[in-house]
Coordinates of C-alpha atoms and ligand atoms in Angstrom, one line a residue:
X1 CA 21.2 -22.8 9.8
X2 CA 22.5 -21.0 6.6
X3 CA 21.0 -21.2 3.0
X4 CA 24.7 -21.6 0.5
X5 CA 25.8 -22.2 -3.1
X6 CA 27.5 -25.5 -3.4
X7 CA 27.5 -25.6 -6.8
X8 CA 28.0 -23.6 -10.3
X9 CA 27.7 -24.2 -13.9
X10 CA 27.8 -22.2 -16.5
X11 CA 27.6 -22.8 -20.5
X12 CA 28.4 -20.2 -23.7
X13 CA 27.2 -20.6 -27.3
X14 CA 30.0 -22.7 -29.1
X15 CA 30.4 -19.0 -31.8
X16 CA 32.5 -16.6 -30.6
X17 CA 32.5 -12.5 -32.4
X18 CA 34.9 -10.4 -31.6
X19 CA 35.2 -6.6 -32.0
X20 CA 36.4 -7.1 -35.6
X21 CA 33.9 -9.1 -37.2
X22 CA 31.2 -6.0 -35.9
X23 CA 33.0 -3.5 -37.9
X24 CA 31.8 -5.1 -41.3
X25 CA 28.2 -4.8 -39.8
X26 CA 27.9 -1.2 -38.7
X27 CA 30.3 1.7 -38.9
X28 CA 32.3 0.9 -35.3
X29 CA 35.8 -0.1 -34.5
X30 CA 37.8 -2.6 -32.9
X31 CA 39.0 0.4 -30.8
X32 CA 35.8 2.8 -29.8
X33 CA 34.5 -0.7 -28.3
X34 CA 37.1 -1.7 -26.5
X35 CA 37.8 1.7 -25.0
X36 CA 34.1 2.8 -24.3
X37 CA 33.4 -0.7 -22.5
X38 CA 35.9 -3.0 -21.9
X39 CA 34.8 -5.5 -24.6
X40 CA 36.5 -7.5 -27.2
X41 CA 34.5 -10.5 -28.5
X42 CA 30.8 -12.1 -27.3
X43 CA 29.5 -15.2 -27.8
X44 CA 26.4 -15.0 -30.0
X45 CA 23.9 -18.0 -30.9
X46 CA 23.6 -20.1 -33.8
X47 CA 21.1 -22.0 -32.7
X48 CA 21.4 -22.7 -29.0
X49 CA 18.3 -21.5 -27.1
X50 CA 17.8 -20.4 -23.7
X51 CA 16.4 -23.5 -22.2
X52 CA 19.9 -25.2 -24.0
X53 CA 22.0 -23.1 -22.4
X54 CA 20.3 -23.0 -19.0
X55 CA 19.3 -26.8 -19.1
X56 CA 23.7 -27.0 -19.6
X57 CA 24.4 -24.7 -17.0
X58 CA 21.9 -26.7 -14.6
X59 CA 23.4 -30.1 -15.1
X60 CA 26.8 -28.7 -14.6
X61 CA 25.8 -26.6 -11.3
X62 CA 24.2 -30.3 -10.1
X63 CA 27.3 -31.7 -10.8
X64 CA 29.2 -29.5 -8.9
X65 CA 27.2 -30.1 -5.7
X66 CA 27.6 -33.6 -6.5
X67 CA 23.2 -33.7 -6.8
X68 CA 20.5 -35.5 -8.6
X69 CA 18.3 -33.4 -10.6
X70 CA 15.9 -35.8 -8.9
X71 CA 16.8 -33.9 -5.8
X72 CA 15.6 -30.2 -7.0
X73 CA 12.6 -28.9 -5.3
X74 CA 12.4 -25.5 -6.7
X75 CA 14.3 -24.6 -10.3
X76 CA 14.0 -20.9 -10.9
X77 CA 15.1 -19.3 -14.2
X78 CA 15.7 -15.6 -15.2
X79 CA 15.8 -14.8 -18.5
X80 CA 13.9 -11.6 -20.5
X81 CA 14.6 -13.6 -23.7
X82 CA 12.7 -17.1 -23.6
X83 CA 12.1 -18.2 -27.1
X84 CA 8.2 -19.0 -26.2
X85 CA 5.6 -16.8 -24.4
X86 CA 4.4 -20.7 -23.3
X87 CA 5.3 -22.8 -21.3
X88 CA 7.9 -21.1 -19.3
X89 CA 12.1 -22.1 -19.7
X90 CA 11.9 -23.0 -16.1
X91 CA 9.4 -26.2 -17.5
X92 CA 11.6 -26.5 -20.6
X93 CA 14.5 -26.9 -18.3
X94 CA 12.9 -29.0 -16.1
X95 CA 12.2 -31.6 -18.8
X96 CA 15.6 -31.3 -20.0
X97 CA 17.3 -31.9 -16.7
X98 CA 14.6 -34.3 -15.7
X99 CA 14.0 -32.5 -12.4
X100 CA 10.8 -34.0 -11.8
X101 CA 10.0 -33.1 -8.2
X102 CA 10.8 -29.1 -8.6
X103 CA 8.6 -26.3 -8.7
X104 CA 10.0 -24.9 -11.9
X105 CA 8.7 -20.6 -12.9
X106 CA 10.7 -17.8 -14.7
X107 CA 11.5 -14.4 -13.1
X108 CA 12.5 -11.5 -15.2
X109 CA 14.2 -8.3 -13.9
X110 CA 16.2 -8.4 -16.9
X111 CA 20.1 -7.9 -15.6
X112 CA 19.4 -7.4 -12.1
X113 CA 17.0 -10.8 -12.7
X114 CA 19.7 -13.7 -11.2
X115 CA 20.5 -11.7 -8.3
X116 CA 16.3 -11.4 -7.3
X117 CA 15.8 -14.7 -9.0
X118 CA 18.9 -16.1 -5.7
X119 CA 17.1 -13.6 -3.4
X120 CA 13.4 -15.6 -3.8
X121 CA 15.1 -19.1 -3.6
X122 CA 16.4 -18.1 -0.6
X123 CA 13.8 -16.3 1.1
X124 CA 11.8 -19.7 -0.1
X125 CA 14.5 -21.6 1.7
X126 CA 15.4 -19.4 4.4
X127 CA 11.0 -19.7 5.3
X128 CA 11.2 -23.4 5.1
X129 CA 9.4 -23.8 2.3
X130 CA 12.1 -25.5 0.2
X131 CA 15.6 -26.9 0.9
X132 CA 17.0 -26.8 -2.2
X133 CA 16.8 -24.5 -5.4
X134 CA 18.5 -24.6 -8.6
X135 CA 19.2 -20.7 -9.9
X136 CA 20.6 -19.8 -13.8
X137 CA 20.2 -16.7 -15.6
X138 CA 20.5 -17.3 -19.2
X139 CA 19.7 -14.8 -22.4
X140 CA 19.7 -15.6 -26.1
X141 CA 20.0 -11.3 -26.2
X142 CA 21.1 -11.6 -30.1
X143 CA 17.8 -12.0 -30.6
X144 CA 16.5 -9.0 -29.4
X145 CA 19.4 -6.5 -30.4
X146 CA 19.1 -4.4 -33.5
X147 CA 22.1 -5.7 -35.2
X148 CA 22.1 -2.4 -37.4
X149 CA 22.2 -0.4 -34.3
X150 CA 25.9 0.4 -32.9
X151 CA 24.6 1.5 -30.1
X152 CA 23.5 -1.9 -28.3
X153 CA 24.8 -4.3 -30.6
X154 CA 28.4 -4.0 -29.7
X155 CA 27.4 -4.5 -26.0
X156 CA 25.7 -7.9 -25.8
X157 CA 26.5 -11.5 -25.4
X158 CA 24.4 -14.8 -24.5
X159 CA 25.2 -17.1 -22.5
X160 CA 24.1 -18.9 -19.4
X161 CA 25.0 -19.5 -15.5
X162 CA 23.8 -21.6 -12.8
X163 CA 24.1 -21.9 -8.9
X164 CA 22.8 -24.7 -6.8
X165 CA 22.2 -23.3 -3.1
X166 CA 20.5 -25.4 0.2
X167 CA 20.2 -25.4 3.8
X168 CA 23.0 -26.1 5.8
X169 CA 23.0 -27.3 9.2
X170 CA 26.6 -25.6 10.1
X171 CA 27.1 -23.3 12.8
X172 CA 28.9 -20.2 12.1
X173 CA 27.6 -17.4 9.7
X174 CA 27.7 -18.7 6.2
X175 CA 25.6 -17.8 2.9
X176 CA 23.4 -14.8 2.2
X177 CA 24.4 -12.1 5.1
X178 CA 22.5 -9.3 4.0
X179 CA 20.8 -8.1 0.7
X180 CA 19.2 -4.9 -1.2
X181 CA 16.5 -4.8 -4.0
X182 CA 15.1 -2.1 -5.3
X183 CA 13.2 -0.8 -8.8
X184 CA 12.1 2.1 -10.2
X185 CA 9.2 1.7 -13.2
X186 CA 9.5 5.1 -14.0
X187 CA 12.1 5.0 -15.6
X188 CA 11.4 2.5 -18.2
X189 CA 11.7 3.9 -21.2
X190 CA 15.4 4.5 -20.6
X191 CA 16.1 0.6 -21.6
X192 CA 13.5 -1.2 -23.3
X193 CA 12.4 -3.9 -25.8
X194 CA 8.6 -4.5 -27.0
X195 CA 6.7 -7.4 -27.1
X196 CA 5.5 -9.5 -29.9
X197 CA 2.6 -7.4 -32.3
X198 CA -0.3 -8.5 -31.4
X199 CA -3.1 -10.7 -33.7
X200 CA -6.0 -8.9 -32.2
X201 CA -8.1 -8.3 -35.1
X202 CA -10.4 -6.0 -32.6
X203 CA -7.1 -4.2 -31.7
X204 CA -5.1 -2.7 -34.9
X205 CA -1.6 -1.8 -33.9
X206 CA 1.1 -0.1 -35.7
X207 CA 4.0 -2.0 -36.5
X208 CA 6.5 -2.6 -33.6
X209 CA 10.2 -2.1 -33.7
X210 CA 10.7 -5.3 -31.8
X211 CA 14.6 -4.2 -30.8
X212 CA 16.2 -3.2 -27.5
X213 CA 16.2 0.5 -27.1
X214 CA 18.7 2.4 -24.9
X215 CA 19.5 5.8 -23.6
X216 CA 23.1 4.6 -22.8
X217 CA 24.6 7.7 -20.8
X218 CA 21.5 7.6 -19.0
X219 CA 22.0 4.0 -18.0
X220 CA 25.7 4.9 -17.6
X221 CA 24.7 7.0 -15.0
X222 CA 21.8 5.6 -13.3
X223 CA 24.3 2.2 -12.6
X224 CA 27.2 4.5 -11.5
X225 CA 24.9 6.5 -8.9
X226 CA 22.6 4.1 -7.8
X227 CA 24.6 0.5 -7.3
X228 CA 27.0 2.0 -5.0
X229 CA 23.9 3.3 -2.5
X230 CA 22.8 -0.6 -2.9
X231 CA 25.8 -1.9 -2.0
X232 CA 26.8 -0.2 1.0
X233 CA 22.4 -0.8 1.6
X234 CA 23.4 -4.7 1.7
X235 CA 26.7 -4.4 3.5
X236 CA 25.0 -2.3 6.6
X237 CA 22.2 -4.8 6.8
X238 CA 24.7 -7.8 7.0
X239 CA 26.8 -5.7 9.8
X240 CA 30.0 -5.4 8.2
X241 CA 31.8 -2.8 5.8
X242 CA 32.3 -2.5 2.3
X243 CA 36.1 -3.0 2.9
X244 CA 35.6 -6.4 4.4
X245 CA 34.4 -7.7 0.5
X246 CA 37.1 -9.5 -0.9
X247 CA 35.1 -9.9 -4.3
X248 CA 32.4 -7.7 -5.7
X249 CA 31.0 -9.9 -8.3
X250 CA 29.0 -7.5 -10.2
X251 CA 26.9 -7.2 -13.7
X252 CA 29.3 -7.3 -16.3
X253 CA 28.1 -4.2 -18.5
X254 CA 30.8 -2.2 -19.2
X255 CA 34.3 -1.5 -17.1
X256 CA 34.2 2.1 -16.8
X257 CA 30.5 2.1 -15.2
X258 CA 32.7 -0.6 -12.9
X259 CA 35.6 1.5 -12.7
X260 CA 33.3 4.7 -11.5
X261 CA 31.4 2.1 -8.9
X262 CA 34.4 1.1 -7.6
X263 CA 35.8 5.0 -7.5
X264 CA 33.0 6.2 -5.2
X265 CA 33.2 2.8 -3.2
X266 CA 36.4 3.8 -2.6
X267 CA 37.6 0.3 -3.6
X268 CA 40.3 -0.8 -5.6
X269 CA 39.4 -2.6 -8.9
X270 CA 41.7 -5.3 -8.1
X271 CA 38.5 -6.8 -6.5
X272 CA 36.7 -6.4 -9.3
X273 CA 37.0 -9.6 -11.4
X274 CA 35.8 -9.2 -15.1
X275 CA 34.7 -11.2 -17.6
X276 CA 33.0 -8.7 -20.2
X277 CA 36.2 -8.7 -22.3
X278 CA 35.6 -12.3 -23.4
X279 CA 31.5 -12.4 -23.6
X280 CA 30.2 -9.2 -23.3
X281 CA 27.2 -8.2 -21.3
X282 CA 25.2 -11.1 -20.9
X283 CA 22.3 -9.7 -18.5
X284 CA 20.8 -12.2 -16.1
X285 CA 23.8 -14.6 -16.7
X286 CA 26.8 -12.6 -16.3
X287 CA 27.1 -12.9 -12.1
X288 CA 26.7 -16.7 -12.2
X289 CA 29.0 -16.7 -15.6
X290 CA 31.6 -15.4 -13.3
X291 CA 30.5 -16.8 -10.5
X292 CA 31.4 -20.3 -12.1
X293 CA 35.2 -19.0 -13.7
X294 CA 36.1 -17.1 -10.2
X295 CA 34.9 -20.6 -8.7
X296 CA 37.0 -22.9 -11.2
X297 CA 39.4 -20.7 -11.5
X298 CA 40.3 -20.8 -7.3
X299 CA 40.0 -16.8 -7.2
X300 CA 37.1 -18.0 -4.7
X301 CA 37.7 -19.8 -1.9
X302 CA 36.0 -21.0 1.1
X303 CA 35.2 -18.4 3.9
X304 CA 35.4 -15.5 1.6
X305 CA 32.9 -12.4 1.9
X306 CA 31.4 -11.2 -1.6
X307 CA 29.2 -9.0 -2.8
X308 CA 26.9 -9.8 -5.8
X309 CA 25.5 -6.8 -7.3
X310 CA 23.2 -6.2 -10.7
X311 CA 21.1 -3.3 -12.2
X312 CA 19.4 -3.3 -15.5
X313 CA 16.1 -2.7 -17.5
X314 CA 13.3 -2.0 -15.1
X315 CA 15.1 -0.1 -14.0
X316 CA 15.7 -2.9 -11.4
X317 CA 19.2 -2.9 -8.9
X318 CA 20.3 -4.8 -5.8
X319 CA 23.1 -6.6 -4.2
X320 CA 24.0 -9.4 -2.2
X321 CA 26.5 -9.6 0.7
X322 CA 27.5 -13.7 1.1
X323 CA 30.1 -15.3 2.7
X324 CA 31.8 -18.6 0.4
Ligands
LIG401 N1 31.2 2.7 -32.6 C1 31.6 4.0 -32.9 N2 30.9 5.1 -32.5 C2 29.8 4.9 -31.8 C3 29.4 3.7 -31.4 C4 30.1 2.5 -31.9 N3 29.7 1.3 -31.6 N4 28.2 3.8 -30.7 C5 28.0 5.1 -30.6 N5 29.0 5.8 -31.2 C6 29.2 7.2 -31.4 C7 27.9 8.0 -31.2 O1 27.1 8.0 -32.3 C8 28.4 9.4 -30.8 O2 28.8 10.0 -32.0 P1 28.5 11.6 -32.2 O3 29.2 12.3 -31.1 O4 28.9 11.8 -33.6 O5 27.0 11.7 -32.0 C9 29.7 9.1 -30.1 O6 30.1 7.7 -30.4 C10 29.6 9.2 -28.6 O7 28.4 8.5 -28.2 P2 27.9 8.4 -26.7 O8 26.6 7.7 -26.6 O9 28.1 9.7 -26.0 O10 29.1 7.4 -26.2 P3 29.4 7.0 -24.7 O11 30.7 7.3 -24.3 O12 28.2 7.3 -23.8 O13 29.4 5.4 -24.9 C11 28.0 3.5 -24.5 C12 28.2 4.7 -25.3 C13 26.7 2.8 -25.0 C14 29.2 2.6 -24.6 C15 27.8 4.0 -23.0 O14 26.9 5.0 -22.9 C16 27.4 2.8 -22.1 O15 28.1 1.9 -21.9 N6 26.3 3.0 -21.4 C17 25.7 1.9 -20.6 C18 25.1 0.9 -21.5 C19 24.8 -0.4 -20.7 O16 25.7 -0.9 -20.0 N7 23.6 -0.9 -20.9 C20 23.2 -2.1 -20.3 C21 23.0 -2.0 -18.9 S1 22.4 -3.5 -18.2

């Protein structure tokens, strides 16, 4: 028995921002951001929400594995950017999708929050609990970036991706080989973003500054130190080594914190497919965003080992050894 992805989906806000069209918003240029991170243009929201983009990445992932949404028995969606506190996006995807049998919740580990978002569904799976589960990550992150602030709002995108993954009855080793989670609270304050203010009127708070704040040489160097460690973490567990991976299907962030993971992997960055140039850092969707092109593209292919890796706000990191 192995738990698999048949299916992918993935959707992108129809307005696409390059580097450019930044530089009349804060003092930056087309040049520092392409240099410091890889990235050229984002896709940025004009409406689309994160239940529309995950409810589009859904369908298309069901599509894929040629499934009814009637069929779902557990929808999971990670997102640190639903537009309501209540009810959840899982529920507002679920009504959009019309999967009425599912068991629909959100998960939030912000960037690392698809890859423990996959690693629930299929320890759900894996216990017999479910046989099916529909996965997306999807951010509205324009939302929630300071758009005065070149620090973070050069970085971002939204965006959504899906994966539909069930048991399979075939022999052989297929699916999630081995995996690595891990989080460290302390360090918090390094990436963050506030809460709504509060209406208490028994509680007076000061005002909030309701923006993503970053330290970004710390997270530079907490994602360069610590994913590698996770990697090799999920490699040894499924019993092979790191240069038996034919893709490592990582967070798209920023290419030199991929460049200086793949330097002390020892790996060369042929095998490590990016996207960021054309949307950006997209948190939880960016490994099913790719996930879907490397898929439709045909740089996947059946029988393939990869590893999925993401690390982000938490500060939360892990990775996923699977075999196509
Ligand atoms: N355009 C032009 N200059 C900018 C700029 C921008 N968009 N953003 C910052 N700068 C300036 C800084 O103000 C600083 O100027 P100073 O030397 O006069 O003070 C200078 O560039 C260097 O800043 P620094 O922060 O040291 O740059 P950096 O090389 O560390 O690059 C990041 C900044 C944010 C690109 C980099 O730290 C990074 O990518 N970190 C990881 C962030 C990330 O991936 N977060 C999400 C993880 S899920």
């Amino acid at each position: 028995m192995s738990v698999r992805i048949i299916g992918t989906g993935s959707a992108l806000p129809v307005r696409c921002v390059g580097n450019g069209e930044l530089e009349a918003l804060v003092d930056t240029s087309d040049e520092w951001i392409r240099e410091r991170t890889g990235i050229c243009s984002r896709y940025v929201s004009t409406g689309e929400t994160v239940a529309s983009l995950a409810a589009a990445a859904c369908a298309h992932a069901l599509e894929d594995a040629g499934k009814e949404s009637g069929e779902v028995e557990l929808l999971l969606i990670a997102t640190c950017t639903p537009e309501d506190a209540l009810p959840c996006v899982a529920c507002q995807v679920q009504e959009r999708i019309g999967a009425v049998n599912a068991v629909a919740f959100d998960l939030n580990a912000a960037c690392a929050g698809f890859l423990f978002a996959l690693h629930t569904a299929w320890a759900y799976i894996e216990a017999g609990i479910y046989r099916n589960a529909l996965v997306a990550g999807a951010e509205v992150l324009s939302k929630i970036i300071d758009w005065t602030d070149r620090g973070t709002c050069i970085l971002f995108g939204d965006g959504a991706g899906a994966v539909y993954l069930e048991k399979c009855e075939t022999g052989g080793q297929n699916g999630i080989l081995g995996f690595a989670q891990h989080s460290d609270g302390r360090r918090g304050p390094v990436l963050s973003c506030v809460g709504r203010q509060s209406g208490n009127p028994y509680f007076r708070q000061e005002p909030l500054y309701p923006y993503v704040r970053m330290d970004g040489r710390e997270v530079f160097a907490f994602a360069v130190r610590q994913v590698p460690e996770a990697i090799r973490e999920a490699v040894g567990k499924a019993g092979i080594g790191v240069e038996d991976v034919d893709l490592f299907v990582l967070h798209q962030a920023n290419r030199r914190i991929l460049e200086g993971i793949a330097k002390r992997l020892s790996v060369d960055m042929e095998r490590f497919p990016m996207n960021l140039d054309r949307v950006g850092n997209t948190s939880s969707a960016a490994i099913p965003l790719l996930l879907d092109e490397l898929r439709h593209n045909g740089r996947i292919v059946p029988g393939m080992t990869l590893v999925l890796s993401g690390f982000g706000a938490g500060l939360t990191y892990g990775a996923c050894v699977l075999r196509w």
